[in-house]
Coordinates of C-alpha atoms and ligand atoms in Angstrom, one line a residue:
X1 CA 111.7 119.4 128.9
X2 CA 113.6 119.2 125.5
X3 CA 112.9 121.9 123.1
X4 CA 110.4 121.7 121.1
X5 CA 110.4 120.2 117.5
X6 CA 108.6 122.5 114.7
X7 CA 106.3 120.5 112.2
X8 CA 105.2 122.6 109.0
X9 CA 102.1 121.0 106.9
X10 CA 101.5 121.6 103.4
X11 CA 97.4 120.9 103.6
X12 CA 96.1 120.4 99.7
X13 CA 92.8 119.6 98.2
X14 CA 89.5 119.8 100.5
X15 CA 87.9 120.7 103.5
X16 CA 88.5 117.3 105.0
X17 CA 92.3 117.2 104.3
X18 CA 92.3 121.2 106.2
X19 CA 90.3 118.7 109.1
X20 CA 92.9 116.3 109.0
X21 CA 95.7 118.6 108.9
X22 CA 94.9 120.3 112.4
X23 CA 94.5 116.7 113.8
X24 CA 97.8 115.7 112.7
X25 CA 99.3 118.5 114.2
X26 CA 97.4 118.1 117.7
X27 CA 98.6 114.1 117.6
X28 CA 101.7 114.9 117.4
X29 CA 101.3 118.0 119.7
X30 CA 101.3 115.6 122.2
X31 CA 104.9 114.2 120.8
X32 CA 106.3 117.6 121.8
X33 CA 106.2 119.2 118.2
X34 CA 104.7 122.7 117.6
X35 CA 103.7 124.1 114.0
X36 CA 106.0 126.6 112.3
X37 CA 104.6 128.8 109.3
X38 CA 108.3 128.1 107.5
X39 CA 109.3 125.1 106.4
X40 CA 112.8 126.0 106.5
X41 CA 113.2 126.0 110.3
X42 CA 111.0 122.5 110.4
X43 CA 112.5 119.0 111.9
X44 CA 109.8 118.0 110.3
X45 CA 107.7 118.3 107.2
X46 CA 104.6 116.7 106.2
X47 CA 102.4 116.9 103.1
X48 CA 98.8 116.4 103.2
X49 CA 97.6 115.3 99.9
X50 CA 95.0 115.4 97.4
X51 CA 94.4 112.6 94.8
X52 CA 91.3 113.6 93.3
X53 CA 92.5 115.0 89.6
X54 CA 94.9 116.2 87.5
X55 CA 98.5 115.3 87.7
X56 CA 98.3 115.2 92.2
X57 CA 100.9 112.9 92.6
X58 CA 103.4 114.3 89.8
X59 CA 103.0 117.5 91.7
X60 CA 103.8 115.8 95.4
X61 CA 106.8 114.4 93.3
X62 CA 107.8 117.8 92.2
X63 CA 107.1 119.2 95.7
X64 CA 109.4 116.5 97.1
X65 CA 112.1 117.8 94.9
X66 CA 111.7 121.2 96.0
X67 CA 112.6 119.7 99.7
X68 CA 115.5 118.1 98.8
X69 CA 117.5 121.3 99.2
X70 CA 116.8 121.5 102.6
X71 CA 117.1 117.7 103.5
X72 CA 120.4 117.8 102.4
X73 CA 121.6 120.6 104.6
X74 CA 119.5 119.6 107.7
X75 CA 120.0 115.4 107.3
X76 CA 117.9 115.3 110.4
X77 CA 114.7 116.6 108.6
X78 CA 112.2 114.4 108.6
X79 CA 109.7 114.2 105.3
X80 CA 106.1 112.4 105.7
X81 CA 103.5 112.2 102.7
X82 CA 100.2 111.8 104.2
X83 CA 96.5 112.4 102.5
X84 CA 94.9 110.5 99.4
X85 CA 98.4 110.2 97.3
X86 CA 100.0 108.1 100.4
X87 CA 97.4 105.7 100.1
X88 CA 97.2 105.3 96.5
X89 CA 100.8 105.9 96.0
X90 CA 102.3 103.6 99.3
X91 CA 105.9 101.9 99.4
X92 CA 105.8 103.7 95.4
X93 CA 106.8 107.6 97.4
X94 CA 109.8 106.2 98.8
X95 CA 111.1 104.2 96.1
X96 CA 111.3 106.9 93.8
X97 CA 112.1 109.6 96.5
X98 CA 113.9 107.9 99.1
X99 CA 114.4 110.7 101.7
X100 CA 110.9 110.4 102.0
X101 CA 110.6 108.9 105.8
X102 CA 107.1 108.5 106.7
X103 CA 103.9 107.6 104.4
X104 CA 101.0 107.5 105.5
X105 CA 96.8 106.7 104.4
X106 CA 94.0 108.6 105.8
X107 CA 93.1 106.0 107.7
X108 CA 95.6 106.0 110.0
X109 CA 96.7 109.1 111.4
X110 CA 95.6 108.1 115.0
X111 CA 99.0 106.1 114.3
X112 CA 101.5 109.4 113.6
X113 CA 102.9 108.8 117.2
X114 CA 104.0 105.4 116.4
X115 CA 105.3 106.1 113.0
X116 CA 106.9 109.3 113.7
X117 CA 109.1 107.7 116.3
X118 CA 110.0 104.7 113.8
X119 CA 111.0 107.2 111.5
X120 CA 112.8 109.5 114.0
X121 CA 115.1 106.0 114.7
X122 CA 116.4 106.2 111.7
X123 CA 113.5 104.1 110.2
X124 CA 111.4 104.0 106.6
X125 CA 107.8 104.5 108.5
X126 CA 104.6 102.8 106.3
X127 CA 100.5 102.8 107.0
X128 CA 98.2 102.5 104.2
X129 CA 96.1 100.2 106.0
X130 CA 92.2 100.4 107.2
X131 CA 91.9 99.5 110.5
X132 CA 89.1 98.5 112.5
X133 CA 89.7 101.2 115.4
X134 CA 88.0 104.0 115.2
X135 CA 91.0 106.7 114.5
X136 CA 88.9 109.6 115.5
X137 CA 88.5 108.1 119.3
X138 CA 92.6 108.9 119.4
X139 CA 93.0 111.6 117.2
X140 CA 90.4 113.8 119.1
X141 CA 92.4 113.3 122.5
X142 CA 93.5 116.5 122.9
X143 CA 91.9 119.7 121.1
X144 CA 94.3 123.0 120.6
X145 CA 93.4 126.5 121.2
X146 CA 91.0 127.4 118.2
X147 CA 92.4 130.5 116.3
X148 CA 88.8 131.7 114.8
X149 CA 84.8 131.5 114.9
X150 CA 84.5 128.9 112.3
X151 CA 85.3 125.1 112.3
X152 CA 84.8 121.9 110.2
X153 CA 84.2 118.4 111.9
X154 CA 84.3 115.5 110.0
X155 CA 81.3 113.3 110.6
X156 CA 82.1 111.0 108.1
X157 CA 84.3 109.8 105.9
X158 CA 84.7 107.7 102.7
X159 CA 82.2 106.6 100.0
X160 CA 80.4 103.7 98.6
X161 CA 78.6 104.9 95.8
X162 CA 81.6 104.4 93.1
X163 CA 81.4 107.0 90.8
X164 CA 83.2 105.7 87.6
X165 CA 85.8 108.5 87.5
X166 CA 86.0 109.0 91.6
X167 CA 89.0 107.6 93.8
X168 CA 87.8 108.8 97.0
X169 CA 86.0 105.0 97.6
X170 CA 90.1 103.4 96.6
X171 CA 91.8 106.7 98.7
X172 CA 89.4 107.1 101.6
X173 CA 87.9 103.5 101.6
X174 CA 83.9 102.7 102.9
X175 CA 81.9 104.8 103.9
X176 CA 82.1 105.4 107.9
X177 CA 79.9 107.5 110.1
X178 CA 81.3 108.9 113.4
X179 CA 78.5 108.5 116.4
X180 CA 76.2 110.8 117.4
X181 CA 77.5 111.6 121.3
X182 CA 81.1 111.9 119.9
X183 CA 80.3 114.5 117.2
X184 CA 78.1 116.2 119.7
X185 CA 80.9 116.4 122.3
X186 CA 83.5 117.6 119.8
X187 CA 81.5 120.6 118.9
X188 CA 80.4 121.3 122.2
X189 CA 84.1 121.3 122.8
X190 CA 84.7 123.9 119.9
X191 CA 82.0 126.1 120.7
X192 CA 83.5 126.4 124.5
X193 CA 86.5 127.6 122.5
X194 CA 84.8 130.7 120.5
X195 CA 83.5 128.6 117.7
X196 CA 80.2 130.1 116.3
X197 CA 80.0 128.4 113.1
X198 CA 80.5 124.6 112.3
X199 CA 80.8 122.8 109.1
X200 CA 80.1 118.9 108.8
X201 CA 82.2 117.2 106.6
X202 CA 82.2 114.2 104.9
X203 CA 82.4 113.4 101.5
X204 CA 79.1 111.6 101.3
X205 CA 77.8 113.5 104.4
X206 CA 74.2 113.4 103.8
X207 CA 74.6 109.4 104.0
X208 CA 75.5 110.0 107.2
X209 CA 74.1 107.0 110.1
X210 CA 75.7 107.3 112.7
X211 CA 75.3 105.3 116.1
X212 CA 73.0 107.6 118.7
X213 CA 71.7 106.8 121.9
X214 CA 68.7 104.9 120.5
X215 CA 69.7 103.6 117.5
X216 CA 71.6 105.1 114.3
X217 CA 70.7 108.7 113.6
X218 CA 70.6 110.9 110.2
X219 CA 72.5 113.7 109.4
X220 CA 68.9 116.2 110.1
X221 CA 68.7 114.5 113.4
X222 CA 72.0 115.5 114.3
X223 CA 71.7 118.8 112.9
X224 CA 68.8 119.1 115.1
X225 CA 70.8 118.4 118.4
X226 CA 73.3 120.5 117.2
X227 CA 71.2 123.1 116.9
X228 CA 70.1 123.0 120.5
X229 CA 74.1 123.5 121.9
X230 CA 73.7 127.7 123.0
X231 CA 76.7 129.8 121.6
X232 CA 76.8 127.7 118.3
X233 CA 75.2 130.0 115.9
X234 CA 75.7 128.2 112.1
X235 CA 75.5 124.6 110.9
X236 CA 76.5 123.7 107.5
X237 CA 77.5 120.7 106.0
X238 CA 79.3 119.7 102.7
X239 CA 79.2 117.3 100.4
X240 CA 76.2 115.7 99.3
X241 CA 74.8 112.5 97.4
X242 CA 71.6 113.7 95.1
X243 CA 70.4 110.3 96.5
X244 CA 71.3 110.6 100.2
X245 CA 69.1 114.0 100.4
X246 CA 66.1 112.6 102.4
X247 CA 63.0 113.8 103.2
X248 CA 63.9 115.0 107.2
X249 CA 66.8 116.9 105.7
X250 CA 65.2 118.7 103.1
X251 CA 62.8 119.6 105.6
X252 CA 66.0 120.5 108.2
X253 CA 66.6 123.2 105.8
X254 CA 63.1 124.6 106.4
X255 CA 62.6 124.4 109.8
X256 CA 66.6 124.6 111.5
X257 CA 67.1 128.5 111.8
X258 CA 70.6 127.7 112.4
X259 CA 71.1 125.7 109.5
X260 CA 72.0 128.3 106.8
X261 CA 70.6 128.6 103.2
X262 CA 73.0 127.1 101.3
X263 CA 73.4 123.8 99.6
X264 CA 76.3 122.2 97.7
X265 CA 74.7 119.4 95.8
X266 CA 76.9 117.8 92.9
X267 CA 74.7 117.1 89.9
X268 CA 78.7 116.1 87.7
X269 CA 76.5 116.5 84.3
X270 CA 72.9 116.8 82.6
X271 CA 73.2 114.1 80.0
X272 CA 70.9 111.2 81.8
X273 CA 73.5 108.9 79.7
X274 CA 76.7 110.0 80.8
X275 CA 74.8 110.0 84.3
X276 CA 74.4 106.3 84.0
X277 CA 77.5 105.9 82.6
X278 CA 79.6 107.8 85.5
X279 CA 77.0 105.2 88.0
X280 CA 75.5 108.5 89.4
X281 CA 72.0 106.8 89.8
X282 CA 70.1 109.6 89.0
X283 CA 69.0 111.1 86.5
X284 CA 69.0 115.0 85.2
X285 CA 64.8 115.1 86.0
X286 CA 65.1 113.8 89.7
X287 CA 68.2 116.2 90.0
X288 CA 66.2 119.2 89.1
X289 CA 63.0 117.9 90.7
X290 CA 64.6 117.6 94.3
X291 CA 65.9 120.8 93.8
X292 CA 62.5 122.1 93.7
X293 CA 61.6 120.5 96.6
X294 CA 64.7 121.9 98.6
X295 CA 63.3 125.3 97.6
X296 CA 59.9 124.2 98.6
X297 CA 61.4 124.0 102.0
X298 CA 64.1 127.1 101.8
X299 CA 63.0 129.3 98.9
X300 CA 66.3 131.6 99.0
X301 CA 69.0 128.9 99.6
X302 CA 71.9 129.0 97.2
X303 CA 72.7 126.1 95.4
X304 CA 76.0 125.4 94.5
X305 CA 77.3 122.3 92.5
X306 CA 80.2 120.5 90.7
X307 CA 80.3 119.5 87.2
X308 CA 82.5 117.2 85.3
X309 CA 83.1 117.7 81.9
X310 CA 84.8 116.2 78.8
X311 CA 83.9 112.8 81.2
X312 CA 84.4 109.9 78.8
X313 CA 82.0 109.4 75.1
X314 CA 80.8 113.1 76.4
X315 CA 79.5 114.0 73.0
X316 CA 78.4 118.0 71.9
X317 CA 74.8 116.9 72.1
X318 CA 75.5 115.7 75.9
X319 CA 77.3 118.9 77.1
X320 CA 74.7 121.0 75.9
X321 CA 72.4 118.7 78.6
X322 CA 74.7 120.1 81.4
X323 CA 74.4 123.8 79.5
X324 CA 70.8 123.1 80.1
X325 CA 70.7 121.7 83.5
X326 CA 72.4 124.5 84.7
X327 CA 70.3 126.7 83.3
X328 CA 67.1 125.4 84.3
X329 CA 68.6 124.8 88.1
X330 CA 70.6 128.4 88.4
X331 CA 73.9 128.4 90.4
X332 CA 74.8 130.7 93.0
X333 CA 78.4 128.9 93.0
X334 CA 80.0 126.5 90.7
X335 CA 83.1 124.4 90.8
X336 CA 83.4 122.6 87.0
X337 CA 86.1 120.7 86.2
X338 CA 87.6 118.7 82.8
X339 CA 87.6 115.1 83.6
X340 CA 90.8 113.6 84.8
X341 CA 91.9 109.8 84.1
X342 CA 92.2 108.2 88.1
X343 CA 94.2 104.8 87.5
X344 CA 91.8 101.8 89.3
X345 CA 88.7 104.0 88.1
X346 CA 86.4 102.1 85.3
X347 CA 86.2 105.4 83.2
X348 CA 89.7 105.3 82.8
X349 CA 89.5 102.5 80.7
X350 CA 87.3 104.4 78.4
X351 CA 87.6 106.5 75.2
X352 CA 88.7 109.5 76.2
X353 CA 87.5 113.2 74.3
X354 CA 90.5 114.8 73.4
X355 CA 91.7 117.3 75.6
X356 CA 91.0 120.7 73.2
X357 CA 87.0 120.0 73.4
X358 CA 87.3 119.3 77.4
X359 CA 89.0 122.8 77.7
X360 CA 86.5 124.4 75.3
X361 CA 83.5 123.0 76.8
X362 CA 85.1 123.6 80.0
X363 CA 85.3 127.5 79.0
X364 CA 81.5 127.6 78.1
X365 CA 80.4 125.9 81.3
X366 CA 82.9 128.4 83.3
X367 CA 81.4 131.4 81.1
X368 CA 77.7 130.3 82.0
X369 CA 78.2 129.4 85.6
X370 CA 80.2 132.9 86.0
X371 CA 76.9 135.0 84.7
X372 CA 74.8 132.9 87.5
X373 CA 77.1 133.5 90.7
X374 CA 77.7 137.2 89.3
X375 CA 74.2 137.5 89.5
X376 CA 73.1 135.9 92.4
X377 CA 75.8 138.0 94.5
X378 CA 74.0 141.6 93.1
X379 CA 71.0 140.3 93.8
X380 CA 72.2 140.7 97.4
X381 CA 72.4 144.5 97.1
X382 CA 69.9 146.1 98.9
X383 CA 69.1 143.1 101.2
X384 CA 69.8 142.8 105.2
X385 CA 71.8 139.4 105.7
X386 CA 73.3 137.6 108.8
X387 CA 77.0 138.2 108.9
X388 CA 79.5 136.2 111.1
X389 CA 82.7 138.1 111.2
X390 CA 86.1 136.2 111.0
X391 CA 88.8 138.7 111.2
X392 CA 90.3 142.3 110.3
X393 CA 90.0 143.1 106.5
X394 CA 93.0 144.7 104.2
X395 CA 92.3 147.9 104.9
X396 CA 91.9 149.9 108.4
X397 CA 89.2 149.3 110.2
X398 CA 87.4 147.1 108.2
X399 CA 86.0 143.7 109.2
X400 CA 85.3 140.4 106.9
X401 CA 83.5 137.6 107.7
X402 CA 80.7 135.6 105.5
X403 CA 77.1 136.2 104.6
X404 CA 74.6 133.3 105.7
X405 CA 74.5 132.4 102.0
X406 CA 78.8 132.0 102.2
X407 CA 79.4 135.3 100.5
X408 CA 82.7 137.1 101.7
X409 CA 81.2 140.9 102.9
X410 CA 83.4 143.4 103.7
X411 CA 82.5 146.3 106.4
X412 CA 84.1 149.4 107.3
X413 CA 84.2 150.7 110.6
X414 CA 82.3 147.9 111.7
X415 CA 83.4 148.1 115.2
X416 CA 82.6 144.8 116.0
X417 CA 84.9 141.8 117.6
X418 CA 85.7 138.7 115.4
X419 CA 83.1 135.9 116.5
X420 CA 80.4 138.8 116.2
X421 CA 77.4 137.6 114.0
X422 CA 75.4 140.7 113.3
X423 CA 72.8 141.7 110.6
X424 CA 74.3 143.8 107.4
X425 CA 72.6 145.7 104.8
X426 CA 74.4 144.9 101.7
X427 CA 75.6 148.1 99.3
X428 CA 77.6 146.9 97.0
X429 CA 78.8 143.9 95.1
X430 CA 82.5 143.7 94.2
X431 CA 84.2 141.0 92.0
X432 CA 84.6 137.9 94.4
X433 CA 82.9 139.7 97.5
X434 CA 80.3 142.1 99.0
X435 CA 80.4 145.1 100.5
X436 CA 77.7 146.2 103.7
X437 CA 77.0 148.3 106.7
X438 CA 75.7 147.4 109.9
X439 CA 72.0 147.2 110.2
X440 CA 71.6 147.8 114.0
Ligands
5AD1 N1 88.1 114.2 87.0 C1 87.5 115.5 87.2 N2 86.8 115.9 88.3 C2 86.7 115.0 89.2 N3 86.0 115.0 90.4 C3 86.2 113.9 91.0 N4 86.9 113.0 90.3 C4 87.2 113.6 89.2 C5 87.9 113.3 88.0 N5 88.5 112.1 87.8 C6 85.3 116.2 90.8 C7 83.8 115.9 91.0 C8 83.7 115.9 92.5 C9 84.7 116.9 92.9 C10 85.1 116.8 94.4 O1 85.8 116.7 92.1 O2 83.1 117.0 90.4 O3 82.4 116.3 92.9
SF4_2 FE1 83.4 110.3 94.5 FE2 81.4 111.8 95.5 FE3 80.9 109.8 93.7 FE4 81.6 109.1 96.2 S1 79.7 110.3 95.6 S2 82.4 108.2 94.3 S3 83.1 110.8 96.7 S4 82.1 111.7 93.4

């Protein structure tokens, strides 16, 4: 058998591009290449992109340039741009960096094979298409070895709601649910492999429909069957719709022991006319009112939220609404950024605020949400939480792994393999992390 070829991915962005990432290296796995941690010993090097804000592509672009170096002393190097810039970006990556070989969309990984022999022959390789197969069917052919005792899974993928300042619906197309038997068999498959804790993704995963046995089923109905596979431990899922959070689920969080108490649910702002105006369809009342029913059903779960500001007309009188909101809702994790123009998206058409009130109002946001995850971390001192243990921490014989409510806690002499859920009395809260001892 030839030697094997090494493939080094760059992963940027989210959880679904980390997904992607490990599926693109088992696809082409199977086309003899094994991952290197360097890329200077790769043949080949791909980049897994984010398009979501900011300058992304000008940074691929810079990235690319970075690799040139190494092109030019190994010609036979070959350089693939995959992720949410390839699709937006296309035929455009190789005509201003032509030792780029191999673009390729989201959409059609399951296609690597094809494309990486095309572009091993010498060949400019090209998908941004969305075809009708279902790429998961292909991509999921052949699981690796699973290095720790958490996963993701993708359950579904794209978007139609159309947020004005949102590419993921141009990037990652309409919104697609994986069925029910398939996403079952996947994590039955991790869980035989160590895995004690999965994470459904999607990026509208609480819209999720996917085909079951007897018709299509929700996302609670799923989390319900996954909760009946022994050796799985944790279900969590990320991200959700306001609008998509239905009644079962809500409930799911009440009555699924293994669905953990925490809940990122993107509110983007608390003005109920910058709502409209960013086509949120919801407004900053039924935002905190479903809230209140979540905790109905789950009184300690931790919410966690994104906020946009700066979004276009933003006016002083409509940040203080997301000052307010965020208040009134409490955070126990944040993730607030200025708005970003996305060419294709209607709010880029719009008048923009200038970029020294996004940063300030950016700063007071940061400042408010950093009091509220500050606090609900101490307000773990004292209690006894579920602890899943990942791996060995910095120093000796201490173990890390994540609360129920995602905290990182850190134990010494914990004695304990990784893949070990135990409880832990929490003494002590750090900056970005908790400190415990067992409580058995
Ligand atoms: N500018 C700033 N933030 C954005 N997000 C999405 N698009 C933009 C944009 N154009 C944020 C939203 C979303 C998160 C994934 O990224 O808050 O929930
Ligand atoms: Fe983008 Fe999320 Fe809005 Fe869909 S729901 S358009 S992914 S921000």
């Amino acid at each position: 058998m030839d030697k094997p070829r090494k493939l080094f991915i760059k992963t940027y962005g989210c959880q679904m591009n980390v997904y992607d990432s490990e599926r693109m290296a088992e696809t082409l796995g199977a086309q003899g290449y094994v991952e290197t941690a360097s890329p200077d010993d790769a043949d080949m090097i791909l980049l897994n992109t984010c398009h979501i804000r900011e300058k992304a592509a000008e940074k691929v672009y810079s990235e690319l340039g970075r690799l040139k170096e190494l092109k030019t002393a190994k010609p036979d190097l070959k350089i693939g741009v995959a992720g949410c810039v390839a699709q937006a970006e296309g035929a455009e990556i190789m005509r201003r960096q032509p030792m780029v070989d191999l673009v390729v969309g989201p959409q059609s990984y399951h296609r690597l094979p094809e494309l990486e022999a095309k572009a091993r022959g010498g060949q400019k390789a090209l998908d941004t298409d969305f075809p009708e197969e279902d790429k998961f069917d292909r991509l999921a052919a052949r699981p690796k070895a699973r290095r720790g005792p958490t996963a993701f899974l993708t359950v579904q993928e794209g978007c139609d709601k159309f947020c004005a300042f949102c590419v993921v619906p141009y990037t990652r197309g309409a919104e697609v649910s994986r069925p029910a038997p398939r996403v079952l068999t996947e994590a039955r498959d991790l869980v035989d492999r160590g895995v004690r804790e999965i994470t459904l993704l999607g990026q509208n995963v609480n819209a999720y429909h996917g085909a079951g046995v007897d018709g299509d089923w929700s996302l609670a109905r799923l989390i319900h069957a996954l909760a009946g596979i022994d050796g799985l431990e944790r279900i969590r899922f990320t991200t959700s719709h306001p609008n998509d959070m239905t009644d079962d689920l809500i409930e799911a969080h009440g009555t699924c022991a293994k669905l953990m108490p925490y809940l990122h649910l993107p509110v983007q702002a608390g003005s109920d006319r910058i709502l409209k105006r960013m086509n949120r369809a919801h407004t900053a009342e039924s935002y905190i009112r479903l809230v209140e029913r979540i905790r109905a059903a789950r009184p300690d779960i931790l919410m966690s939220g994104d906020f946009i500001v700066g979004f276009p007309e933003e006016t002083e009188a409509d940040f203080q609404a997301t000052l307010d909101l965020v208040e009134e809702v409490t955070y126990g994790y944040a993730y607030s950024f200025k708005y970003s123009t996305r060419p294709g998206t209607p709010a880029a058409e719009r008048a923009q605020v200038p970029e020294d009130e996004k940063a300030d109002r950016l700063q007071r946001l940061q400042a408010l949400l950093t009091r509220q995850q500050r606090a609900a971390q101490d307000a773990m001192v004292g209690r006894v939480v579920g602890v899943l243990f990942e791996r060995e921490g910095r120093e000796a014989g201490q173990m890390t792994g994540k609360s129920d409510y995602l905290h990182a806690v850190h134990v010494r002499d914990a004695g304990v393999a990784p893949g070990t859920l135990a409880p832990v009395r929490i003494t002590g809260s750090g900056r970005n992390s908790l400190a415990g001892e067992l409580a058995v």
